[in-house]
mmCIF file of C-alpha atoms in Angstrom:
data_model
loop_
_atom_site.group_PDB
_atom_site.id
_atom_site.type_symbol
_atom_site.label_atom_id
_atom_site.label_comp_id
_atom_site.label_asym_id
_atom_site.label_seq_id
_atom_site.Cartn_x
_atom_site.Cartn_y
_atom_site.Cartn_z
ATOM 1 C CA MET A 1 46.920 160.194 -9.327
ATOM 2 C CA ILE A 2 48.082 158.241 -12.321
ATOM 3 C CA VAL A 3 48.754 155.559 -9.378
ATOM 4 C CA ALA A 4 45.243 155.324 -8.379
ATOM 5 C CA SER A 5 44.025 155.302 -11.598
ATOM 6 C CA CYS A 6 46.257 152.098 -12.347
ATOM 7 C CA ASN A 7 44.891 150.423 -9.373
ATOM 8 C CA LYS A 8 41.632 150.967 -10.484
ATOM 9 C CA VAL A 9 42.230 149.082 -13.784
ATOM 10 C CA LEU A 10 44.147 146.570 -11.545
ATOM 11 C CA VAL A 11 40.538 146.582 -9.823
ATOM 12 C CA LYS A 12 38.440 146.276 -12.462
ATOM 13 C CA SER A 13 39.943 143.588 -14.616
ATOM 14 C CA TYR A 14 40.666 142.186 -11.120
ATOM 15 C CA LEU A 15 36.972 141.249 -11.029
ATOM 16 C CA HIS A 16 36.510 140.894 -14.244
ATOM 17 C CA ILE A 17 38.554 137.761 -13.689
ATOM 18 C CA MET A 18 36.481 137.380 -10.849
ATOM 19 C CA LYS A 19 33.591 137.153 -12.128
ATOM 20 C CA GLN A 20 34.861 135.208 -15.134
ATOM 21 C CA THR A 21 35.539 132.628 -13.001
ATOM 22 C CA LEU A 22 33.019 132.230 -10.952
ATOM 23 C CA PHE A 23 30.424 132.696 -14.076
ATOM 24 C CA PHE A 24 32.364 129.342 -15.386
ATOM 25 C CA LEU A 25 32.029 128.046 -11.738
ATOM 26 C CA PHE A 26 28.054 128.264 -12.196
ATOM 27 C CA VAL A 27 28.250 126.857 -15.554
ATOM 28 C CA PHE A 28 30.111 123.446 -13.896
ATOM 29 C CA MET A 29 28.178 123.405 -11.122
ATOM 30 C CA TYR A 30 24.800 123.649 -13.289
ATOM 31 C CA ALA A 31 26.159 120.813 -14.914
ATOM 32 C CA GLY A 32 26.640 118.526 -12.999
ATOM 33 C CA PHE A 33 23.829 119.089 -11.246
ATOM 34 C CA ALA A 34 22.033 118.769 -14.915
ATOM 35 C CA THR A 35 23.719 115.414 -15.346
ATOM 36 C CA GLY A 36 23.256 114.301 -12.293
ATOM 37 C CA GLN A 37 19.471 115.309 -12.904
ATOM 38 C CA ASP A 38 19.706 113.469 -16.041
ATOM 39 C CA LYS A 39 20.932 110.416 -14.836
ATOM 40 C CA LYS A 40 18.926 106.622 -16.825
ATOM 41 C CA ASP A 41 14.930 106.876 -15.022
ATOM 42 C CA ILE A 42 14.178 103.283 -16.027
ATOM 43 C CA GLU A 43 10.623 102.169 -14.852
ATOM 44 C CA VAL A 44 10.636 99.060 -13.540
ATOM 45 C CA TRP A 45 7.521 97.067 -15.496
ATOM 46 C CA ASP A 46 4.573 94.072 -14.713
ATOM 47 C CA PHE A 47 4.478 92.110 -18.242
ATOM 48 C CA GLU A 48 0.733 93.816 -18.318
ATOM 49 C CA LYS A 49 2.777 96.729 -18.830
ATOM 50 C CA LEU A 50 3.934 95.392 -20.982
ATOM 51 C CA GLU A 51 1.680 94.042 -23.492
ATOM 52 C CA VAL A 52 0.096 96.725 -23.310
ATOM 53 C CA TYR A 53 2.981 98.508 -24.848
ATOM 54 C CA ILE A 54 3.084 95.335 -27.731
ATOM 55 C CA GLN A 55 -0.909 95.473 -28.724
ATOM 56 C CA ALA A 56 -0.453 99.942 -29.026
ATOM 57 C CA SER A 57 -1.011 100.627 -32.285
ATOM 58 C CA THR A 58 2.049 103.744 -32.610
ATOM 59 C CA GLY A 59 2.260 103.570 -36.279
ATOM 60 C CA LYS A 60 5.903 102.935 -36.422
ATOM 61 C CA ILE A 61 7.776 99.745 -36.097
ATOM 62 C CA LYS A 62 7.629 98.081 -33.156
ATOM 63 C CA ILE A 63 11.534 96.225 -32.207
ATOM 64 C CA ILE A 64 11.700 94.714 -28.447
ATOM 65 C CA ASN A 65 14.835 93.481 -27.267
ATOM 66 C CA PHE A 66 15.140 90.600 -24.474
ATOM 67 C CA TRP A 67 18.622 91.185 -22.171
ATOM 68 C CA ALA A 68 19.960 91.396 -19.027
ATOM 69 C CA THR A 69 23.650 93.118 -18.643
ATOM 70 C CA TRP A 70 25.749 89.749 -17.753
ATOM 71 C CA CYS A 71 23.974 87.902 -20.596
ATOM 72 C CA GLY A 72 27.427 87.995 -22.297
ATOM 73 C CA PRO A 73 25.388 87.563 -26.457
ATOM 74 C CA CYS A 74 22.936 90.197 -24.895
ATOM 75 C CA VAL A 75 25.594 92.697 -24.556
ATOM 76 C CA LYS A 76 27.097 92.220 -28.225
ATOM 77 C CA GLU A 77 24.483 92.655 -29.809
ATOM 78 C CA LEU A 78 22.786 96.037 -28.245
ATOM 79 C CA PRO A 79 24.759 98.195 -30.642
ATOM 80 C CA LEU A 80 22.729 96.586 -32.871
ATOM 81 C CA PHE A 81 20.135 98.162 -31.394
ATOM 82 C CA GLU A 82 21.087 101.056 -30.784
ATOM 83 C CA GLN A 83 22.539 101.437 -34.348
ATOM 84 C CA ILE A 84 18.591 101.041 -35.996
ATOM 85 C CA ASN A 85 16.920 103.421 -32.648
ATOM 86 C CA ARG A 86 19.171 106.578 -34.017
ATOM 87 C CA THR A 87 19.196 105.458 -38.137
ATOM 88 C CA TYR A 88 15.913 104.886 -38.178
ATOM 89 C CA LYS A 89 13.902 107.292 -35.219
ATOM 90 C CA ASN A 90 11.337 108.068 -37.380
ATOM 91 C CA ASP A 91 10.110 104.676 -38.286
ATOM 92 C CA THR A 92 10.885 102.202 -35.180
ATOM 93 C CA GLU A 93 10.883 102.085 -32.146
ATOM 94 C CA VAL A 94 13.407 99.781 -29.747
ATOM 95 C CA LEU A 95 12.892 98.773 -25.907
ATOM 96 C CA LEU A 96 15.183 96.923 -24.493
ATOM 97 C CA VAL A 97 13.344 95.114 -21.592
ATOM 98 C CA SER A 98 15.990 94.284 -19.360
ATOM 99 C CA LEU A 99 15.480 91.022 -17.461
ATOM 100 C CA ASP A 100 18.478 92.002 -14.405
ATOM 101 C CA PHE A 101 16.296 91.227 -11.201
ATOM 102 C CA SER A 102 15.028 95.134 -9.774
ATOM 103 C CA ASP A 103 17.515 94.804 -6.434
ATOM 104 C CA GLN A 104 19.536 95.645 -9.272
ATOM 105 C CA MET A 105 18.972 98.461 -10.682
ATOM 106 C CA GLU A 106 21.394 100.476 -8.910
ATOM 107 C CA SER A 107 24.310 98.635 -8.713
ATOM 108 C CA ARG A 108 24.597 97.360 -12.374
ATOM 109 C CA VAL A 109 21.167 98.333 -14.294
ATOM 110 C CA ILE A 110 22.073 102.233 -14.347
ATOM 111 C CA PRO A 111 24.867 102.349 -14.664
ATOM 112 C CA PHE A 112 25.776 99.516 -17.612
ATOM 113 C CA VAL A 113 22.763 102.224 -19.109
ATOM 114 C CA GLU A 114 24.943 104.903 -18.983
ATOM 115 C CA LYS A 115 28.423 103.691 -19.321
ATOM 116 C CA GLN A 116 26.736 101.916 -22.662
ATOM 117 C CA GLU A 117 25.088 105.955 -23.645
ATOM 118 C CA LEU A 118 22.162 104.122 -25.025
ATOM 119 C CA SER A 119 19.382 106.381 -26.552
ATOM 120 C CA ALA A 120 16.828 104.129 -26.990
ATOM 121 C CA LYS A 121 14.259 103.439 -24.459
ATOM 122 C CA VAL A 122 15.051 100.915 -21.835
ATOM 123 C CA ILE A 123 12.927 99.440 -18.636
ATOM 124 C CA LEU A 124 12.735 96.371 -16.270
ATOM 125 C CA LEU A 125 10.654 93.851 -16.662
ATOM 126 C CA SER A 126 10.331 92.957 -12.964
ATOM 127 C CA ASP A 127 7.752 89.858 -13.194
ATOM 128 C CA ASP A 128 9.580 86.916 -12.416
ATOM 129 C CA ASP A 129 6.068 83.947 -12.573
ATOM 130 C CA TYR A 130 8.155 83.837 -16.272
ATOM 131 C CA ASN A 131 5.757 81.165 -17.095
ATOM 132 C CA SER A 132 3.167 82.931 -17.067
ATOM 133 C CA TRP A 133 4.669 85.410 -19.520
ATOM 134 C CA ILE A 134 6.725 84.000 -22.000
ATOM 135 C CA ASP A 135 4.197 82.262 -23.943
ATOM 136 C CA LYS A 136 2.355 85.763 -24.289
ATOM 137 C CA VAL A 137 5.368 87.256 -26.501
ATOM 138 C CA ASP A 138 5.860 84.653 -28.188
ATOM 139 C CA PRO A 139 5.030 80.814 -28.134
ATOM 140 C CA SER A 140 8.105 79.750 -29.805
ATOM 141 C CA TRP A 141 10.315 80.449 -27.191
ATOM 142 C CA SER A 142 12.279 78.938 -24.816
ATOM 143 C CA GLY A 143 12.540 81.434 -22.650
ATOM 144 C CA SER A 144 16.519 81.743 -23.189
ATOM 145 C CA ILE A 145 17.932 85.087 -24.084
ATOM 146 C CA PRO A 146 18.844 87.051 -26.140
ATOM 147 C CA ALA A 147 15.385 87.354 -28.152
ATOM 148 C CA THR A 148 13.663 89.736 -29.885
ATOM 149 C CA LEU A 149 10.289 90.704 -30.809
ATOM 150 C CA PHE A 150 9.147 92.510 -34.299
ATOM 151 C CA ILE A 151 5.801 94.058 -33.953
ATOM 152 C CA LYS A 152 5.041 95.234 -37.742
ATOM 153 C CA ARG A 153 2.267 98.290 -38.231
ATOM 154 C CA ASP A 154 -0.116 96.352 -39.548
ATOM 155 C CA GLY A 155 0.996 94.793 -35.908
ATOM 156 C CA LYS A 156 2.037 90.854 -37.114
ATOM 157 C CA LYS A 157 4.857 89.909 -34.008
ATOM 158 C CA ILE A 158 7.841 88.970 -36.178
ATOM 159 C CA PHE A 159 9.696 86.410 -32.886
ATOM 160 C CA PHE A 160 13.858 86.042 -33.233
ATOM 161 C CA GLY A 161 15.272 83.745 -29.863
ATOM 162 C CA LYS A 162 18.360 84.096 -31.027
ATOM 163 C CA LYS A 163 21.799 86.927 -31.293
ATOM 164 C CA PHE A 164 21.843 88.937 -34.213
ATOM 165 C CA GLU A 165 25.484 89.729 -36.596
ATOM 166 C CA ASN A 166 26.621 92.178 -37.890
ATOM 167 C CA ASP A 167 24.200 93.812 -40.374
ATOM 168 C CA GLU A 168 21.336 90.965 -40.295
ATOM 169 C CA LEU A 169 19.175 93.152 -37.472
ATOM 170 C CA SER A 170 19.760 96.888 -40.079
ATOM 171 C CA LYS A 171 18.567 94.097 -43.654
ATOM 172 C CA LEU A 172 15.215 93.177 -41.353
ATOM 173 C CA VAL A 173 14.299 96.332 -40.990
ATOM 174 C CA ASP A 174 15.163 97.385 -43.668
ATOM 175 C CA GLU A 175 12.858 94.595 -45.519
ATOM 176 C CA LEU A 176 10.243 95.451 -42.884
ATOM 177 C CA LEU A 177 9.872 98.675 -43.950
ATOM 178 C CA ASN A 178 9.723 98.128 -47.122
ATOM 179 C CA GLN A 179 6.741 95.476 -46.466
ATOM 180 C CA THR A 180 4.734 97.874 -44.618
ATOM 181 C CA GLN A 181 5.668 101.293 -46.492
ATOM 182 C CA MET B 1 19.066 90.230 -57.463
ATOM 183 C CA LYS B 2 20.065 92.716 -54.395
ATOM 184 C CA LYS B 3 16.468 92.521 -53.308
ATOM 185 C CA PHE B 4 16.786 88.822 -53.717
ATOM 186 C CA PHE B 5 19.419 88.344 -50.944
ATOM 187 C CA VAL B 6 17.648 90.867 -49.103
ATOM 188 C CA LEU B 7 14.485 88.261 -48.880
ATOM 189 C CA LEU B 8 16.500 84.750 -48.680
ATOM 190 C CA ILE B 9 18.145 86.663 -46.060
ATOM 191 C CA LEU B 10 15.467 87.149 -43.908
ATOM 192 C CA LEU B 11 13.527 83.960 -44.658
ATOM 193 C CA THR B 12 17.246 82.189 -43.054
ATOM 194 C CA LEU B 13 16.319 84.161 -40.000
ATOM 195 C CA VAL B 14 12.761 83.647 -39.940
ATOM 196 C CA LEU B 15 13.550 79.771 -40.058
ATOM 197 C CA SER B 16 16.071 80.310 -38.128
ATOM 198 C CA GLY B 17 14.492 82.096 -35.598
ATOM 199 C CA SER B 18 11.083 79.470 -35.338
ATOM 200 C CA THR B 19 13.021 76.166 -36.029
ATOM 201 C CA ILE B 20 14.713 76.536 -32.355
ATOM 202 C CA ILE B 21 12.523 74.462 -30.225
ATOM 203 C CA GLU B 22 11.456 72.088 -33.069
ATOM 204 C CA TYR B 23 14.430 69.217 -32.301
ATOM 205 C CA GLY B 24 14.518 67.491 -28.710
ATOM 206 C CA TYR B 25 12.438 65.959 -27.137
ATOM 207 C CA LYS B 26 8.449 66.188 -26.241
ATOM 208 C CA VAL B 27 6.953 65.353 -22.653
ATOM 209 C CA GLY B 28 6.465 61.126 -23.717
ATOM 210 C CA ASP B 29 8.891 61.082 -25.688
ATOM 211 C CA LYS B 30 11.952 58.327 -24.524
ATOM 212 C CA ALA B 31 15.365 59.870 -23.891
ATOM 213 C CA ILE B 32 18.733 58.466 -24.094
ATOM 214 C CA ASP B 33 21.175 57.039 -21.605
ATOM 215 C CA PHE B 34 24.134 59.411 -21.360
ATOM 216 C CA LYS B 35 28.177 58.513 -20.748
ATOM 217 C CA LEU B 36 29.818 61.563 -20.072
ATOM 218 C CA LYS B 37 32.845 62.546 -17.202
ATOM 219 C CA ASN B 38 31.795 63.440 -13.523
ATOM 220 C CA VAL B 39 33.818 66.354 -11.674
ATOM 221 C CA ASP B 40 35.308 63.206 -9.498
ATOM 222 C CA GLY B 41 36.450 61.965 -13.261
ATOM 223 C CA ASN B 42 34.258 59.012 -13.554
ATOM 224 C CA TYR B 43 32.246 58.671 -16.076
ATOM 225 C CA ILE B 44 28.332 58.236 -15.123
ATOM 226 C CA SER B 45 25.026 56.777 -16.855
ATOM 227 C CA MET B 46 21.648 56.404 -15.948
ATOM 228 C CA SER B 47 21.849 52.835 -16.455
ATOM 229 C CA ASP B 48 24.353 52.734 -13.423
ATOM 230 C CA ASN B 49 21.798 52.674 -10.613
ATOM 231 C CA PRO B 50 19.338 50.940 -12.622
ATOM 232 C CA ASP B 51 17.070 50.976 -9.361
ATOM 233 C CA ASN B 52 16.400 54.197 -9.088
ATOM 234 C CA ASN B 53 12.830 55.303 -9.825
ATOM 235 C CA GLY B 54 13.720 58.387 -12.570
ATOM 236 C CA TYR B 55 15.816 61.840 -13.040
ATOM 237 C CA ILE B 56 16.289 65.278 -12.105
ATOM 238 C CA ILE B 57 18.432 65.562 -15.400
ATOM 239 C CA VAL B 58 18.635 69.415 -14.910
ATOM 240 C CA PHE B 59 20.950 71.799 -17.013
ATOM 241 C CA THR B 60 22.916 74.628 -15.583
ATOM 242 C CA CYS B 61 26.648 75.834 -15.219
ATOM 243 C CA ASN B 62 29.020 77.358 -13.489
ATOM 244 C CA THR B 63 28.747 81.104 -15.291
ATOM 245 C CA CYS B 64 24.633 81.739 -15.990
ATOM 246 C CA PRO B 65 23.409 84.258 -12.157
ATOM 247 C CA TRP B 66 19.778 82.296 -13.134
ATOM 248 C CA ALA B 67 21.899 79.032 -12.795
ATOM 249 C CA ARG B 68 23.523 80.009 -10.119
ATOM 250 C CA GLY B 69 20.435 81.027 -8.599
ATOM 251 C CA TYR B 70 19.087 77.817 -8.408
ATOM 252 C CA GLU B 71 22.090 75.893 -7.322
ATOM 253 C CA GLN B 72 21.079 76.225 -4.360
ATOM 254 C CA ARG B 73 17.881 74.718 -4.490
ATOM 255 C CA ILE B 74 19.138 71.872 -6.794
ATOM 256 C CA ILE B 75 20.749 70.527 -4.247
ATOM 257 C CA ASN B 76 17.940 70.737 -1.566
ATOM 258 C CA LEU B 77 15.930 69.307 -4.370
ATOM 259 C CA HIS B 78 18.022 65.752 -4.819
ATOM 260 C CA LYS B 79 18.373 64.932 -0.914
ATOM 261 C CA LYS B 80 14.709 64.961 -0.748
ATOM 262 C CA TYR B 81 13.888 62.492 -3.803
ATOM 263 C CA VAL B 82 17.265 60.169 -3.378
ATOM 264 C CA PRO B 83 15.519 58.266 -0.894
ATOM 265 C CA GLU B 84 12.717 58.374 -3.265
ATOM 266 C CA GLY B 85 15.001 57.437 -5.648
ATOM 267 C CA PHE B 86 14.619 59.888 -8.135
ATOM 268 C CA PRO B 87 18.495 61.938 -7.808
ATOM 269 C CA VAL B 88 19.865 64.467 -10.338
ATOM 270 C CA ILE B 89 21.926 64.393 -12.573
ATOM 271 C CA ALA B 90 23.234 67.426 -13.712
ATOM 272 C CA ILE B 91 24.699 68.579 -16.785
ATOM 273 C CA GLN B 92 26.844 71.063 -17.813
ATOM 274 C CA PRO B 93 26.110 72.589 -21.455
ATOM 275 C CA ASN B 94 28.056 75.035 -22.670
ATOM 276 C CA ASP B 95 30.594 74.740 -24.976
ATOM 277 C CA PRO B 96 34.497 75.782 -22.577
ATOM 278 C CA GLU B 97 35.489 77.228 -25.300
ATOM 279 C CA VAL B 98 32.673 80.081 -25.965
ATOM 280 C CA GLN B 99 32.560 80.369 -22.167
ATOM 281 C CA PRO B 100 35.915 79.963 -20.582
ATOM 282 C CA GLY B 101 34.202 79.865 -16.517
ATOM 283 C CA ASP B 102 32.315 76.833 -17.464
ATOM 284 C CA SER B 103 35.866 74.817 -18.029
ATOM 285 C CA PHE B 104 35.490 71.242 -16.857
ATOM 286 C CA GLU B 105 38.556 73.012 -13.943
ATOM 287 C CA GLU B 106 36.418 74.959 -13.165
ATOM 288 C CA MET B 107 33.421 73.073 -12.682
ATOM 289 C CA GLN B 108 35.396 71.143 -10.241
ATOM 290 C CA LYS B 109 36.008 74.406 -8.446
ATOM 291 C CA ARG B 110 32.734 75.025 -8.226
ATOM 292 C CA ALA B 111 31.465 71.554 -7.009
ATOM 293 C CA GLU B 112 33.940 71.034 -4.767
ATOM 294 C CA GLU B 113 33.257 74.716 -3.163
ATOM 295 C CA TYR B 114 29.210 74.676 -3.075
ATOM 296 C CA ASP B 115 29.693 70.953 -2.074
ATOM 297 C CA TYR B 116 27.356 69.228 -4.715
ATOM 298 C CA PRO B 117 25.872 66.089 -3.572
ATOM 299 C CA TYR B 118 25.060 64.804 -7.233
ATOM 300 C CA PRO B 119 27.340 64.943 -10.211
ATOM 301 C CA TYR B 120 27.808 67.083 -12.501
ATOM 302 C CA VAL B 121 29.267 66.488 -15.969
ATOM 303 C CA ILE B 122 30.269 67.935 -18.830
ATOM 304 C CA ASP B 123 29.082 67.394 -22.380
ATOM 305 C CA ALA B 124 31.634 68.114 -24.150
ATOM 306 C CA GLY B 125 29.898 67.314 -27.780
ATOM 307 C CA GLN B 126 26.974 68.534 -26.904
ATOM 308 C CA ASP B 127 24.962 65.614 -28.888
ATOM 309 C CA ILE B 128 23.020 64.861 -25.451
ATOM 310 C CA THR B 129 22.186 68.605 -25.036
ATOM 311 C CA ILE B 130 21.118 68.373 -28.866
ATOM 312 C CA ALA B 131 19.572 65.872 -28.618
ATOM 313 C CA TYR B 132 17.255 66.685 -25.111
ATOM 314 C CA GLY B 133 16.374 70.164 -26.467
ATOM 315 C CA ALA B 134 17.379 72.240 -23.869
ATOM 316 C CA THR B 135 17.414 75.677 -25.361
ATOM 317 C CA LYS B 136 18.996 77.532 -21.729
ATOM 318 C CA THR B 137 20.454 77.357 -18.283
ATOM 319 C CA PRO B 138 18.933 76.171 -15.965
ATOM 320 C CA HIS B 139 16.746 73.824 -17.439
ATOM 321 C CA VAL B 140 15.210 69.923 -16.459
ATOM 322 C CA TYR B 141 14.040 67.024 -18.237
ATOM 323 C CA LEU B 142 12.487 64.816 -15.471
ATOM 324 C CA LEU B 143 12.888 61.276 -16.344
ATOM 325 C CA GLU B 144 10.986 58.695 -15.303
ATOM 326 C CA ARG B 145 12.249 54.895 -15.545
ATOM 327 C CA VAL B 146 10.101 52.025 -16.566
ATOM 328 C CA GLY B 147 11.859 48.717 -17.284
ATOM 329 C CA SER B 148 15.492 49.699 -18.639
ATOM 330 C CA ASP B 149 14.102 53.299 -20.471
ATOM 331 C CA TYR B 150 13.689 56.483 -19.163
ATOM 332 C CA PHE B 151 10.993 58.483 -20.084
ATOM 333 C CA VAL B 152 10.319 62.164 -20.047
ATOM 334 C CA ARG B 153 7.747 63.430 -18.155
ATOM 335 C CA TYR B 154 8.229 67.305 -17.360
ATOM 336 C CA ILE B 155 10.179 70.195 -19.196
ATOM 337 C CA GLY B 156 10.693 73.403 -17.328
ATOM 338 C CA GLY B 157 11.717 75.490 -15.106
ATOM 339 C CA ILE B 158 11.995 74.504 -10.850
ATOM 340 C CA ASP B 159 9.509 77.188 -9.482
ATOM 341 C CA ASN B 160 8.211 80.221 -10.639
ATOM 342 C CA SER B 161 10.455 82.463 -8.187
ATOM 343 C CA PRO B 162 14.004 82.583 -9.706
ATOM 344 C CA ARG B 163 15.085 85.135 -6.669
ATOM 345 C CA ASP B 164 14.156 83.464 -3.634
ATOM 346 C CA GLY B 165 12.848 79.947 -3.012
ATOM 347 C CA LEU B 166 10.842 80.969 -0.172
ATOM 348 C CA LEU B 167 8.629 83.145 -2.407
ATOM 349 C CA ALA B 168 7.419 79.924 -4.729
ATOM 350 C CA THR B 169 4.230 79.821 -5.076
ATOM 351 C CA GLU B 170 4.449 76.480 -7.888
ATOM 352 C CA LYS B 171 7.386 74.432 -7.015
ATOM 353 C CA TYR B 172 7.149 72.582 -11.025
ATOM 354 C CA VAL B 173 9.542 69.920 -10.378
ATOM 355 C CA GLU B 174 8.202 68.954 -6.788
ATOM 356 C CA THR B 175 4.933 68.750 -8.307
ATOM 357 C CA ALA B 176 5.487 66.504 -10.626
ATOM 358 C CA ILE B 177 7.641 63.831 -9.052
ATOM 359 C CA ASP B 178 5.514 63.959 -5.997
ATOM 360 C CA GLN B 179 2.540 63.073 -8.865
ATOM 361 C CA LEU B 180 4.802 59.853 -9.908
ATOM 362 C CA LEU B 181 4.888 58.916 -6.650
ATOM 363 C CA ALA B 182 1.880 58.911 -6.106
ATOM 364 C CA GLY B 183 1.571 56.693 -9.383
ATOM 365 C CA GLU B 184 -0.673 60.136 -11.194
ATOM 366 C CA GLU B 185 -0.266 61.650 -14.070
ATOM 367 C CA VAL B 186 1.766 65.186 -13.828
ATOM 368 C CA GLU B 187 -0.307 67.391 -14.693
ATOM 369 C CA THR B 188 2.101 70.642 -14.938
ATOM 370 C CA THR B 189 4.392 69.062 -17.763
ATOM 371 C CA VAL B 190 5.696 72.178 -19.308
ATOM 372 C CA THR B 191 7.089 75.472 -18.009
ATOM 373 C CA LYS B 192 9.512 78.312 -19.535
ATOM 374 C CA ALA B 193 11.478 79.862 -17.739
ATOM 375 C CA ILE B 194 13.796 82.603 -18.303
ATOM 376 C CA GLY B 195 17.541 81.504 -18.703
ATOM 377 C CA CYS B 196 20.811 81.819 -20.363
ATOM 378 C CA SER B 197 21.393 80.758 -23.679
ATOM 379 C CA ILE B 198 23.880 77.790 -24.321
ATOM 380 C CA LYS B 199 27.061 78.601 -25.277
ATOM 381 C CA TRP B 200 27.362 76.175 -28.673
ATOM 382 C CA SER B 201 30.488 75.479 -30.537
ATOM 383 C CA THR B 202 30.921 76.282 -33.622
ATOM 384 C CA VAL B 203 30.233 72.014 -34.526
ATOM 385 C CA ALA B 204 27.369 71.774 -32.599
ATOM 386 C CA LYS B 205 26.101 74.710 -34.629
ATOM 387 C CA ALA B 206 26.255 73.281 -38.248
ATOM 388 C CA LYS B 207 24.607 70.403 -36.140
ATOM 389 C CA LEU B 208 21.553 72.409 -35.468
ATOM 390 C CA LYS B 209 20.950 73.216 -38.144
ATOM 391 C CA LYS B 210 20.839 70.411 -40.043
ATOM 392 C CA LEU B 211 17.676 69.657 -37.702
#
């Protein structure tokens, strides 16, 4: 009798452990599945789509940064834009426009964006006829990257064909926010 | 006071942002000659061959993917237009201290590996790059010789298909040279293309600020 009840307890605790193990297994499997699904989905835009985005009024300051994964200075300043995106989420909209070639989306762009854990929206601009659209971003842009276009709440544009250093960007955003409040 | 400083910084930013392309040549300007060190150790000037009709000056480098993407097309341009008197001179504008992959030794390796048929010279002090106003790689200045002077006839990109030259529907440099050879005015004198920013030395940055 005692032996039997002992066995029962053993079986019970064994089942409990099994249940727990299974539970954790499922959690892990689900987590793995979820991160798999969560894989950054980066849209490919042509310039027409970017132009619509530039012109649309959102009530926020739009910050459009042109970069590429292999552009050293661009990669260096990305954290500054990321910081703005996290700090001023309610007042600004950061769009990181990758100029990598679209056939490098899987091999370069997605792995880079995941590794950097970018929270800002990233798109890939696949519009090789550069001469047809660079002037539409800003006539003073020579085409070198990094480059950044700010669109204030009143729709006015400010363009910078340069790399931002340290707190230059946050100071500029502060100033733009003060102007339009 | 704080506000004043913020305004000052903002003003500096706006000014530096907008003045960035104010220096350098425009189409029609007379371009200065140079004496720059080629990968073979010799110094190259445009006036070394005073009978050429002009030059295709390409600011390009080892490290920029767009420049590398155009490498074969630059070689083709040279081969096609040497018989017409328009050879290529490739100028490497980046400061190797900032971009070690563009050092003179690395330039020599690349020129040998890809068998460059044209001079690949380094603008060691970046003064020629500043004088011309190149802002990126690749960046083309097509020059036409008039007497012993060289005049800028076209500034910009090579064609409208950075990824694949075979898909180009407009070959800006070729069209411009063909028009010059035909005795016509160049129709498209300026185009824009995405490229890698020039990697300036601290000294060159200070010079640019004064312009």
